[in-house]
């Protein structure tokens, strides 16, 4: 079992564990609403006998406390969003619910996804035996511009393998979650905004979550760097795993970049169009795609018939003492451990290629 990583588990009476800006009092409400929780001093766990069950309970309480604090903090942040498009994106992306996933629709779609994965992308996936019991934080890289087929196929493969018995919540950029039609489809597939409140709540409820820390820096990297594990230097996922008391499962994948090869990232163009301020997009890539041949990657497109290979790597254990989130050396070391694991998996999968592209 991979439930507990360390005996150094903070109880919820520790003020230093709260996110910045949150102070303890004799009775503090850390969240409200559907997933809210109220905790007073009398609710704090008093420690346990050191058994696995006791530590598991303390980790769950720690996770629930952080999830509640994250919901409150994100609610305040979204409320302070300035007017215009930025405020609209923040409001729409914030309207998430763990029960938005339509499992009936997922089952209906599975036949289509099976054809896409098995015939069009000829997908190979392994490493299922390395995944610990729920909850886990799956961390990976994705590519192929905005339509990240390697990410979607991981989610579809997970559903085919586990079904409704073990839900995996994908994560997506606020701009995608806020878009009327796309956002609705994403929510029906269990996708959550890539934000602290939604991800921590899912993990606190015992569900699995997959994140792509590199974001657009990763998914829109040039095709020439397709086999490089890029997490963008973003260490938030390590801190999330520490606070939520879960292991990290790295997932390596290659081939997705061939579905829509990115020629240029378009950093300058994004600044000229002010997309970095309007939609938090720092790049505006140009890619090879069908039927456009060469065009902005954001246009609707037909993916090229890439060969996608994916592998779940062995889980990475963490100490779940929340004070370690302030230890840059520890966080950076775990970040690099995850990145190196993904890179090792990508290197091994890339060596399986029979042809430079599509093979």
PDB file of N, CA and C in Angstrom, residues 228-265:
ATOM      1  N   UNK A 228      11.473  15.961 -25.246  1.00  0.00           N
ATOM      2  CA  UNK A 228      12.014  16.548 -24.026  1.00  0.00           C
ATOM      3  C   UNK A 228      10.905  16.699 -22.986  1.00  0.00           C
ATOM      4  N   UNK A 229      11.165  16.227 -21.793  1.00  0.00           N
ATOM      5  CA  UNK A 229      10.195  16.366 -20.698  1.00  0.00           C
ATOM      6  C   UNK A 229      10.257  17.792 -20.171  1.00  0.00           C
ATOM      7  N   UNK A 230       9.207  18.548 -20.426  1.00  0.00           N
ATOM      8  CA  UNK A 230       9.160  19.961 -20.058  1.00  0.00           C
ATOM      9  C   UNK A 230       8.042  20.193 -19.052  1.00  0.00           C
ATOM     10  N   UNK A 231       8.418  20.539 -17.838  1.00  0.00           N
ATOM     11  CA  UNK A 231       7.427  20.848 -16.805  1.00  0.00           C
ATOM     12  C   UNK A 231       7.370  22.345 -16.506  1.00  0.00           C
ATOM     13  N   UNK A 232       8.114  23.111 -17.275  1.00  0.00           N
ATOM     14  CA  UNK A 232       8.015  24.568 -17.189  1.00  0.00           C
ATOM     15  C   UNK A 232       8.581  25.190 -15.933  1.00  0.00           C
ATOM     16  N   UNK A 233       9.313  24.401 -15.124  1.00  0.00           N
ATOM     17  CA  UNK A 233       9.833  24.960 -13.888  1.00  0.00           C
ATOM     18  C   UNK A 233       8.772  25.201 -12.836  1.00  0.00           C
ATOM     19  N   UNK A 234       7.580  24.681 -13.047  1.00  0.00           N
ATOM     20  CA  UNK A 234       6.455  24.921 -12.130  1.00  0.00           C
ATOM     21  C   UNK A 234       6.388  23.813 -11.083  1.00  0.00           C
ATOM     22  N   UNK A 235       6.643  24.177  -9.860  1.00  0.00           N
ATOM     23  CA  UNK A 235       6.753  23.198  -8.771  1.00  0.00           C
ATOM     24  C   UNK A 235       5.474  23.050  -7.949  1.00  0.00           C
ATOM     25  N   UNK A 236       4.420  23.721  -8.350  1.00  0.00           N
ATOM     26  CA  UNK A 236       3.189  23.678  -7.570  1.00  0.00           C
ATOM     27  C   UNK A 236       2.640  22.282  -7.366  1.00  0.00           C
ATOM     28  N   UNK A 237       2.829  21.393  -8.338  1.00  0.00           N
ATOM     29  CA  UNK A 237       2.297  20.039  -8.207  1.00  0.00           C
ATOM     30  C   UNK A 237       2.976  19.278  -7.075  1.00  0.00           C
ATOM     31  N   UNK A 238       4.265  19.571  -6.827  1.00  0.00           N
ATOM     32  CA  UNK A 238       4.970  18.920  -5.716  1.00  0.00           C
ATOM     33  C   UNK A 238       4.349  19.357  -4.395  1.00  0.00           C
ATOM     34  N   UNK A 239       4.116  20.650  -4.247  1.00  0.00           N
ATOM     35  CA  UNK A 239       3.519  21.169  -3.011  1.00  0.00           C
ATOM     36  C   UNK A 239       2.100  20.635  -2.829  1.00  0.00           C
ATOM     37  N   UNK A 240       1.378  20.510  -3.930  1.00  0.00           N
ATOM     38  CA  UNK A 240       0.025  19.957  -3.852  1.00  0.00           C
ATOM     39  C   UNK A 240       0.058  18.530  -3.325  1.00  0.00           C
ATOM     40  N   UNK A 241       0.964  17.712  -3.836  1.00  0.00           N
ATOM     41  CA  UNK A 241       1.069  16.318  -3.390  1.00  0.00           C
ATOM     42  C   UNK A 241       1.476  16.239  -1.930  1.00  0.00           C
ATOM     43  N   UNK A 242       2.375  17.108  -1.505  1.00  0.00           N
ATOM     44  CA  UNK A 242       2.800  17.126  -0.101  1.00  0.00           C
ATOM     45  C   UNK A 242       1.606  17.423   0.794  1.00  0.00           C
ATOM     46  N   UNK A 243       0.888  18.479   0.487  1.00  0.00           N
ATOM     47  CA  UNK A 243      -0.225  18.912   1.335  1.00  0.00           C
ATOM     48  C   UNK A 243      -1.396  17.941   1.320  1.00  0.00           C
ATOM     49  N   UNK A 244      -1.622  17.307   0.157  1.00  0.00           N
ATOM     50  CA  UNK A 244      -2.782  16.429   0.045  1.00  0.00           C
ATOM     51  C   UNK A 244      -2.472  15.002   0.461  1.00  0.00           C
ATOM     52  N   UNK A 245      -1.221  14.700   0.804  1.00  0.00           N
ATOM     53  CA  UNK A 245      -0.878  13.379   1.313  1.00  0.00           C
ATOM     54  C   UNK A 245      -0.979  12.276   0.281  1.00  0.00           C
ATOM     55  N   UNK A 246      -0.586  12.565  -0.969  1.00  0.00           N
ATOM     56  CA  UNK A 246      -0.702  11.571  -2.038  1.00  0.00           C
ATOM     57  C   UNK A 246       0.642  11.372  -2.731  1.00  0.00           C
ATOM     58  N   UNK A 247       0.863  10.206  -3.325  1.00  0.00           N
ATOM     59  CA  UNK A 247       2.070   9.989  -4.126  1.00  0.00           C
ATOM     60  C   UNK A 247       1.907  10.591  -5.514  1.00  0.00           C
ATOM     61  N   UNK A 248       3.023  10.799  -6.176  1.00  0.00           N
ATOM     62  CA  UNK A 248       3.022  11.283  -7.557  1.00  0.00           C
ATOM     63  C   UNK A 248       3.324  10.107  -8.484  1.00  0.00           C
ATOM     64  N   UNK A 249       2.504   9.960  -9.518  1.00  0.00           N
ATOM     65  CA  UNK A 249       2.731   8.933 -10.530  1.00  0.00           C
ATOM     66  C   UNK A 249       3.119   9.633 -11.827  1.00  0.00           C
ATOM     67  N   UNK A 250       4.410   9.612 -12.211  1.00  0.00           N
ATOM     68  CA  UNK A 250       4.800  10.223 -13.479  1.00  0.00           C
ATOM     69  C   UNK A 250       4.269   9.398 -14.644  1.00  0.00           C
ATOM     70  N   UNK A 251       3.895  10.062 -15.734  1.00  0.00           N
ATOM     71  CA  UNK A 251       3.464   9.354 -16.929  1.00  0.00           C
ATOM     72  C   UNK A 251       4.224   9.931 -18.114  1.00  0.00           C
ATOM     73  N   UNK A 252       4.886   9.042 -18.840  1.00  0.00           N
ATOM     74  CA  UNK A 252       5.682   9.435 -20.004  1.00  0.00           C
ATOM     75  C   UNK A 252       4.926   9.114 -21.279  1.00  0.00           C
ATOM     76  N   UNK A 253       5.068   9.966 -22.283  1.00  0.00           N
ATOM     77  CA  UNK A 253       4.405   9.707 -23.549  1.00  0.00           C
ATOM     78  C   UNK A 253       5.191  10.328 -24.697  1.00  0.00           C
ATOM     79  N   UNK A 254       5.205   9.664 -25.825  1.00  0.00           N
ATOM     80  CA  UNK A 254       5.831  10.196 -27.037  1.00  0.00           C
ATOM     81  C   UNK A 254       4.892   9.937 -28.211  1.00  0.00           C
ATOM     82  N   UNK A 255       5.054  10.753 -29.235  1.00  0.00           N
ATOM     83  CA  UNK A 255       4.249  10.585 -30.443  1.00  0.00           C
ATOM     84  C   UNK A 255       3.159  11.616 -30.610  1.00  0.00           C
ATOM     85  N   UNK A 256       2.678  12.184 -29.508  1.00  0.00           N
ATOM     86  CA  UNK A 256       1.595  13.161 -29.608  1.00  0.00           C
ATOM     87  C   UNK A 256       1.960  14.380 -30.422  1.00  0.00           C
ATOM     88  N   UNK A 257       3.229  14.777 -30.380  1.00  0.00           N
ATOM     89  CA  UNK A 257       3.669  15.958 -31.128  1.00  0.00           C
ATOM     90  C   UNK A 257       3.551  15.753 -32.632  1.00  0.00           C
ATOM     91  N   UNK A 258       3.575  14.502 -33.087  1.00  0.00           N
ATOM     92  CA  UNK A 258       3.461  14.226 -34.515  1.00  0.00           C
ATOM     93  C   UNK A 258       2.045  14.461 -35.036  1.00  0.00           C
ATOM     94  N   UNK A 259       1.067  14.511 -34.139  1.00  0.00           N
ATOM     95  CA  UNK A 259      -0.316  14.723 -34.561  1.00  0.00           C
ATOM     96  C   UNK A 259      -0.539  16.138 -35.067  1.00  0.00           C
ATOM     97  N   UNK A 260       0.278  17.073 -34.595  1.00  0.00           N
ATOM     98  CA  UNK A 260       0.193  18.466 -35.032  1.00  0.00           C
ATOM     99  C   UNK A 260       1.529  19.134 -34.752  1.00  0.00           C
ATOM    100  N   UNK A 261       2.520  18.934 -35.606  1.00  0.00           N
ATOM    101  CA  UNK A 261       3.863  19.459 -35.356  1.00  0.00           C
ATOM    102  C   UNK A 261       3.887  20.983 -35.277  1.00  0.00           C
ATOM    103  N   UNK A 262       4.383  21.490 -34.159  1.00  0.00           N
ATOM    104  CA  UNK A 262       4.493  22.935 -33.959  1.00  0.00           C
ATOM    105  C   UNK A 262       5.783  23.427 -34.588  1.00  0.00           C
ATOM    106  N   UNK A 263       5.683  24.425 -35.459  1.00  0.00           N
ATOM    107  CA  UNK A 263       6.851  24.981 -36.133  1.00  0.00           C
ATOM    108  C   UNK A 263       7.485  26.097 -35.321  1.00  0.00           C
ATOM    109  N   UNK A 264       6.654  27.040 -34.869  1.00  0.00           N
ATOM    110  CA  UNK A 264       7.139  28.146 -34.026  1.00  0.00           C
ATOM    111  C   UNK A 264       6.149  28.372 -32.902  1.00  0.00           C
ATOM    112  N   UNK A 265       6.669  28.782 -31.738  1.00  0.00           N
ATOM    113  CA  UNK A 265       5.816  28.990 -30.562  1.00  0.00           C
ATOM    114  C   UNK A 265       5.012  30.280 -30.638  1.00  0.00           C
TER     115      UNK A 265
END
